[in-house]
């Protein structure tokens, strides 16, 4: 069964990033290495190791416990239900073609929405470098 998951376009994200007073919570689901090399300035890294992914799938792990540092964890807890949450990774177009909610991004998106968050995935092919980026 193909699930239609809520999404936002790269153009929409660019517009929101340039808007004053935009309330976005960006979750970068790429590996720590890719996140460290470059990421959208305000994004939180949410890479999930295999063991944690299995626990998350079983429902034994809240998303906040995956966030590596306390500052980002606090930001997530304060903003996840009030702001628009946008998830992205490097393989979004593969996920869209399969339409699978069993992917990491699909699982995170579904859990966030189940928790009452306004969560979306970033659709289409995009390049983090097109957005306001921060490099470490």
JSON list of C-alpha atoms in Angstrom, two decimals:
[
{"chain": "A", "resi": 1, "resn": "UNK", "atom": "CA", "xyz": [0.00, 0.00, 0.00]},
{"chain": "A", "resi": 2, "resn": "UNK", "atom": "CA", "xyz": [1.33, 3.41, -0.96]},
{"chain": "A", "resi": 3, "resn": "UNK", "atom": "CA", "xyz": [0.86, 6.05, 1.71]},
{"chain": "A", "resi": 4, "resn": "UNK", "atom": "CA", "xyz": [0.63, 9.70, 0.79]},
{"chain": "A", "resi": 5, "resn": "UNK", "atom": "CA", "xyz": [2.78, 11.53, 3.29]},
{"chain": "A", "resi": 6, "resn": "UNK", "atom": "CA", "xyz": [2.51, 15.27, 3.84]},
{"chain": "A", "resi": 7, "resn": "UNK", "atom": "CA", "xyz": [5.24, 17.24, 2.15]},
{"chain": "A", "resi": 8, "resn": "UNK", "atom": "CA", "xyz": [6.55, 20.73, 1.44]},
{"chain": "A", "resi": 9, "resn": "UNK", "atom": "CA", "xyz": [8.52, 21.82, -1.61]},
{"chain": "A", "resi": 10, "resn": "UNK", "atom": "CA", "xyz": [12.08, 23.13, -1.65]},
{"chain": "A", "resi": 11, "resn": "UNK", "atom": "CA", "xyz": [10.71, 26.42, -2.99]},
{"chain": "A", "resi": 12, "resn": "UNK", "atom": "CA", "xyz": [8.32, 26.67, -0.04]},
{"chain": "A", "resi": 13, "resn": "UNK", "atom": "CA", "xyz": [11.21, 26.03, 2.37]},
{"chain": "A", "resi": 14, "resn": "UNK", "atom": "CA", "xyz": [13.36, 28.70, 0.71]},
{"chain": "A", "resi": 15, "resn": "UNK", "atom": "CA", "xyz": [10.52, 31.22, 1.00]},
{"chain": "A", "resi": 16, "resn": "UNK", "atom": "CA", "xyz": [9.96, 30.34, 4.68]},
{"chain": "A", "resi": 17, "resn": "UNK", "atom": "CA", "xyz": [13.67, 30.58, 5.48]},
{"chain": "A", "resi": 18, "resn": "UNK", "atom": "CA", "xyz": [13.76, 34.07, 3.97]},
{"chain": "A", "resi": 19, "resn": "UNK", "atom": "CA", "xyz": [10.58, 35.20, 5.78]},
{"chain": "A", "resi": 20, "resn": "UNK", "atom": "CA", "xyz": [10.81, 37.21, 8.96]},
{"chain": "A", "resi": 21, "resn": "UNK", "atom": "CA", "xyz": [9.14, 35.46, 11.87]},
{"chain": "A", "resi": 22, "resn": "UNK", "atom": "CA", "xyz": [8.91, 32.06, 10.22]},
{"chain": "A", "resi": 23, "resn": "UNK", "atom": "CA", "xyz": [8.42, 29.27, 12.74]},
{"chain": "A", "resi": 24, "resn": "UNK", "atom": "CA", "xyz": [10.19, 26.22, 11.33]},
{"chain": "A", "resi": 25, "resn": "UNK", "atom": "CA", "xyz": [11.82, 23.35, 13.14]},
{"chain": "A", "resi": 26, "resn": "UNK", "atom": "CA", "xyz": [14.14, 21.60, 10.67]},
{"chain": "A", "resi": 27, "resn": "UNK", "atom": "CA", "xyz": [15.23, 18.03, 11.33]},
{"chain": "A", "resi": 28, "resn": "UNK", "atom": "CA", "xyz": [18.20, 16.93, 9.23]},
{"chain": "A", "resi": 29, "resn": "UNK", "atom": "CA", "xyz": [18.01, 13.12, 9.10]},
{"chain": "A", "resi": 30, "resn": "UNK", "atom": "CA", "xyz": [21.31, 12.68, 7.27]},
{"chain": "A", "resi": 31, "resn": "UNK", "atom": "CA", "xyz": [24.36, 11.08, 8.85]},
{"chain": "A", "resi": 32, "resn": "UNK", "atom": "CA", "xyz": [26.38, 13.00, 11.44]},
{"chain": "A", "resi": 33, "resn": "UNK", "atom": "CA", "xyz": [29.21, 13.33, 8.90]},
{"chain": "A", "resi": 34, "resn": "UNK", "atom": "CA", "xyz": [27.02, 14.96, 6.25]},
{"chain": "A", "resi": 35, "resn": "UNK", "atom": "CA", "xyz": [25.41, 17.20, 8.85]},
{"chain": "A", "resi": 36, "resn": "UNK", "atom": "CA", "xyz": [28.82, 18.26, 10.16]},
{"chain": "A", "resi": 37, "resn": "UNK", "atom": "CA", "xyz": [30.05, 19.09, 6.65]},
{"chain": "A", "resi": 38, "resn": "UNK", "atom": "CA", "xyz": [27.07, 21.37, 5.90]},
{"chain": "A", "resi": 39, "resn": "UNK", "atom": "CA", "xyz": [23.48, 21.83, 6.96]},
{"chain": "A", "resi": 40, "resn": "UNK", "atom": "CA", "xyz": [20.67, 24.36, 6.94]},
{"chain": "A", "resi": 41, "resn": "UNK", "atom": "CA", "xyz": [21.61, 26.86, 9.62]},
{"chain": "A", "resi": 42, "resn": "UNK", "atom": "CA", "xyz": [18.86, 26.19, 12.16]},
{"chain": "A", "resi": 43, "resn": "UNK", "atom": "CA", "xyz": [18.54, 22.43, 11.61]},
{"chain": "A", "resi": 44, "resn": "UNK", "atom": "CA", "xyz": [18.84, 19.77, 14.30]},
{"chain": "A", "resi": 45, "resn": "UNK", "atom": "CA", "xyz": [20.63, 16.55, 13.36]},
{"chain": "A", "resi": 46, "resn": "UNK", "atom": "CA", "xyz": [18.48, 13.47, 13.82]},
{"chain": "A", "resi": 47, "resn": "UNK", "atom": "CA", "xyz": [20.62, 10.62, 12.49]},
{"chain": "A", "resi": 48, "resn": "UNK", "atom": "CA", "xyz": [19.49, 7.28, 13.89]},
{"chain": "A", "resi": 49, "resn": "UNK", "atom": "CA", "xyz": [21.83, 4.34, 14.56]},
{"chain": "A", "resi": 50, "resn": "UNK", "atom": "CA", "xyz": [20.44, 0.88, 13.71]},
{"chain": "A", "resi": 51, "resn": "UNK", "atom": "CA", "xyz": [19.82, -0.24, 17.30]},
{"chain": "A", "resi": 52, "resn": "UNK", "atom": "CA", "xyz": [17.90, 2.94, 18.11]},
{"chain": "A", "resi": 53, "resn": "UNK", "atom": "CA", "xyz": [15.93, 2.62, 14.88]},
{"chain": "A", "resi": 54, "resn": "UNK", "atom": "CA", "xyz": [14.69, -0.85, 15.91]},
{"chain": "A", "resi": 55, "resn": "UNK", "atom": "CA", "xyz": [13.64, 0.52, 19.31]},
{"chain": "A", "resi": 56, "resn": "UNK", "atom": "CA", "xyz": [11.91, 3.48, 17.65]},
{"chain": "A", "resi": 57, "resn": "UNK", "atom": "CA", "xyz": [9.99, 1.13, 15.32]},
{"chain": "A", "resi": 58, "resn": "UNK", "atom": "CA", "xyz": [8.80, -0.90, 18.30]},
{"chain": "A", "resi": 59, "resn": "UNK", "atom": "CA", "xyz": [7.65, 2.25, 20.06]},
{"chain": "A", "resi": 60, "resn": "UNK", "atom": "CA", "xyz": [10.19, 1.86, 22.89]},
{"chain": "A", "resi": 61, "resn": "UNK", "atom": "CA", "xyz": [12.00, 5.11, 22.22]},
{"chain": "A", "resi": 62, "resn": "UNK", "atom": "CA", "xyz": [10.79, 8.72, 22.09]},
{"chain": "A", "resi": 63, "resn": "UNK", "atom": "CA", "xyz": [12.19, 10.84, 19.27]},
{"chain": "A", "resi": 64, "resn": "UNK", "atom": "CA", "xyz": [13.72, 13.33, 21.72]},
{"chain": "A", "resi": 65, "resn": "UNK", "atom": "CA", "xyz": [16.09, 10.62, 23.00]},
{"chain": "A", "resi": 66, "resn": "UNK", "atom": "CA", "xyz": [17.71, 10.37, 19.54]},
{"chain": "A", "resi": 67, "resn": "UNK", "atom": "CA", "xyz": [18.81, 14.02, 19.56]},
{"chain": "A", "resi": 68, "resn": "UNK", "atom": "CA", "xyz": [22.49, 14.03, 20.55]},
{"chain": "A", "resi": 69, "resn": "UNK", "atom": "CA", "xyz": [22.94, 17.28, 22.44]},
{"chain": "A", "resi": 70, "resn": "UNK", "atom": "CA", "xyz": [20.90, 18.86, 25.22]},
{"chain": "A", "resi": 71, "resn": "UNK", "atom": "CA", "xyz": [20.57, 22.29, 23.60]},
{"chain": "A", "resi": 72, "resn": "UNK", "atom": "CA", "xyz": [18.98, 20.76, 20.48]},
{"chain": "A", "resi": 73, "resn": "UNK", "atom": "CA", "xyz": [16.88, 18.42, 22.63]},
{"chain": "A", "resi": 74, "resn": "UNK", "atom": "CA", "xyz": [15.49, 21.41, 24.56]},
{"chain": "A", "resi": 75, "resn": "UNK", "atom": "CA", "xyz": [14.81, 23.28, 21.29]},
{"chain": "A", "resi": 76, "resn": "UNK", "atom": "CA", "xyz": [12.99, 20.24, 19.94]},
{"chain": "A", "resi": 77, "resn": "UNK", "atom": "CA", "xyz": [10.85, 19.80, 23.07]},
{"chain": "A", "resi": 78, "resn": "UNK", "atom": "CA", "xyz": [9.89, 23.48, 23.19]},
{"chain": "A", "resi": 79, "resn": "UNK", "atom": "CA", "xyz": [9.07, 23.84, 19.51]},
{"chain": "A", "resi": 80, "resn": "UNK", "atom": "CA", "xyz": [7.98, 20.48, 18.06]},
{"chain": "A", "resi": 81, "resn": "UNK", "atom": "CA", "xyz": [4.27, 21.00, 18.65]},
{"chain": "A", "resi": 82, "resn": "UNK", "atom": "CA", "xyz": [4.13, 24.76, 18.08]},
{"chain": "A", "resi": 83, "resn": "UNK", "atom": "CA", "xyz": [6.23, 25.10, 14.91]},
{"chain": "A", "resi": 84, "resn": "UNK", "atom": "CA", "xyz": [6.05, 23.51, 11.48]},
{"chain": "A", "resi": 85, "resn": "UNK", "atom": "CA", "xyz": [8.46, 20.57, 11.51]},
{"chain": "A", "resi": 86, "resn": "UNK", "atom": "CA", "xyz": [10.26, 19.74, 8.25]},
{"chain": "A", "resi": 87, "resn": "UNK", "atom": "CA", "xyz": [12.35, 16.57, 7.90]},
{"chain": "A", "resi": 88, "resn": "UNK", "atom": "CA", "xyz": [14.89, 16.01, 5.18]},
{"chain": "A", "resi": 89, "resn": "UNK", "atom": "CA", "xyz": [17.66, 13.60, 4.22]},
{"chain": "A", "resi": 90, "resn": "UNK", "atom": "CA", "xyz": [19.83, 12.86, 1.20]},
{"chain": "A", "resi": 91, "resn": "UNK", "atom": "CA", "xyz": [17.61, 10.09, -0.20]},
{"chain": "A", "resi": 92, "resn": "UNK", "atom": "CA", "xyz": [14.22, 11.79, -0.22]},
{"chain": "A", "resi": 93, "resn": "UNK", "atom": "CA", "xyz": [13.54, 11.12, -3.91]},
{"chain": "A", "resi": 94, "resn": "UNK", "atom": "CA", "xyz": [14.11, 7.36, -3.38]},
{"chain": "A", "resi": 95, "resn": "UNK", "atom": "CA", "xyz": [11.66, 7.39, -0.49]},
{"chain": "A", "resi": 96, "resn": "UNK", "atom": "CA", "xyz": [9.05, 9.26, -2.54]},
{"chain": "A", "resi": 97, "resn": "UNK", "atom": "CA", "xyz": [9.26, 6.75, -5.39]},
{"chain": "A", "resi": 98, "resn": "UNK", "atom": "CA", "xyz": [8.72, 3.83, -3.01]},
{"chain": "A", "resi": 99, "resn": "UNK", "atom": "CA", "xyz": [6.07, 5.67, -1.00]},
{"chain": "A", "resi": 100, "resn": "UNK", "atom": "CA", "xyz": [7.14, 3.66, 2.00]},
{"chain": "A", "resi": 101, "resn": "UNK", "atom": "CA", "xyz": [6.34, 4.74, 5.53]},
{"chain": "A", "resi": 102, "resn": "UNK", "atom": "CA", "xyz": [8.73, 2.01, 6.66]},
{"chain": "A", "resi": 103, "resn": "UNK", "atom": "CA", "xyz": [11.72, 4.19, 5.71]},
{"chain": "A", "resi": 104, "resn": "UNK", "atom": "CA", "xyz": [13.48, 6.11, 8.48]},
{"chain": "A", "resi": 105, "resn": "UNK", "atom": "CA", "xyz": [12.03, 9.39, 7.28]},
{"chain": "A", "resi": 106, "resn": "UNK", "atom": "CA", "xyz": [8.55, 7.90, 6.97]},
{"chain": "A", "resi": 107, "resn": "UNK", "atom": "CA", "xyz": [8.77, 6.40, 10.44]},
{"chain": "A", "resi": 108, "resn": "UNK", "atom": "CA", "xyz": [9.89, 9.68, 12.00]},
{"chain": "A", "resi": 109, "resn": "UNK", "atom": "CA", "xyz": [7.25, 11.63, 10.12]},
{"chain": "A", "resi": 110, "resn": "UNK", "atom": "CA", "xyz": [4.49, 9.28, 11.24]},
{"chain": "A", "resi": 111, "resn": "UNK", "atom": "CA", "xyz": [5.66, 9.32, 14.89]},
{"chain": "A", "resi": 112, "resn": "UNK", "atom": "CA", "xyz": [5.81, 13.13, 14.92]},
{"chain": "A", "resi": 113, "resn": "UNK", "atom": "CA", "xyz": [2.32, 13.39, 13.42]},
{"chain": "A", "resi": 114, "resn": "UNK", "atom": "CA", "xyz": [1.00, 10.81, 15.89]},
{"chain": "A", "resi": 115, "resn": "UNK", "atom": "CA", "xyz": [2.43, 13.01, 18.67]},
{"chain": "A", "resi": 116, "resn": "UNK", "atom": "CA", "xyz": [0.45, 16.00, 17.37]},
{"chain": "A", "resi": 117, "resn": "UNK", "atom": "CA", "xyz": [3.21, 17.78, 15.45]},
{"chain": "A", "resi": 118, "resn": "UNK", "atom": "CA", "xyz": [2.63, 19.58, 12.14]},
{"chain": "A", "resi": 119, "resn": "UNK", "atom": "CA", "xyz": [5.33, 17.53, 10.43]},
{"chain": "A", "resi": 120, "resn": "UNK", "atom": "CA", "xyz": [6.23, 17.33, 6.73]},
{"chain": "A", "resi": 121, "resn": "UNK", "atom": "CA", "xyz": [9.04, 15.94, 4.63]},
{"chain": "A", "resi": 122, "resn": "UNK", "atom": "CA", "xyz": [10.93, 18.05, 2.12]},
{"chain": "A", "resi": 123, "resn": "UNK", "atom": "CA", "xyz": [9.96, 16.76, -1.31]},
{"chain": "A", "resi": 124, "resn": "UNK", "atom": "CA", "xyz": [11.93, 16.45, -4.51]},
{"chain": "A", "resi": 125, "resn": "UNK", "atom": "CA", "xyz": [15.61, 16.68, -5.22]},
{"chain": "A", "resi": 126, "resn": "UNK", "atom": "CA", "xyz": [17.37, 19.53, -3.50]},
{"chain": "A", "resi": 127, "resn": "UNK", "atom": "CA", "xyz": [20.77, 20.57, -2.37]},
{"chain": "A", "resi": 128, "resn": "UNK", "atom": "CA", "xyz": [21.42, 21.82, 1.14]},
{"chain": "A", "resi": 129, "resn": "UNK", "atom": "CA", "xyz": [23.83, 24.33, -0.39]},
{"chain": "A", "resi": 130, "resn": "UNK", "atom": "CA", "xyz": [20.90, 26.15, -2.03]},
{"chain": "A", "resi": 131, "resn": "UNK", "atom": "CA", "xyz": [19.65, 27.11, 1.39]},
{"chain": "A", "resi": 132, "resn": "UNK", "atom": "CA", "xyz": [21.24, 29.22, 4.07]},
{"chain": "A", "resi": 133, "resn": "UNK", "atom": "CA", "xyz": [23.85, 26.75, 5.27]},
{"chain": "A", "resi": 134, "resn": "UNK", "atom": "CA", "xyz": [26.23, 26.48, 8.14]},
{"chain": "A", "resi": 135, "resn": "UNK", "atom": "CA", "xyz": [29.43, 24.52, 8.00]},
{"chain": "A", "resi": 136, "resn": "UNK", "atom": "CA", "xyz": [31.27, 23.39, 11.06]}
]
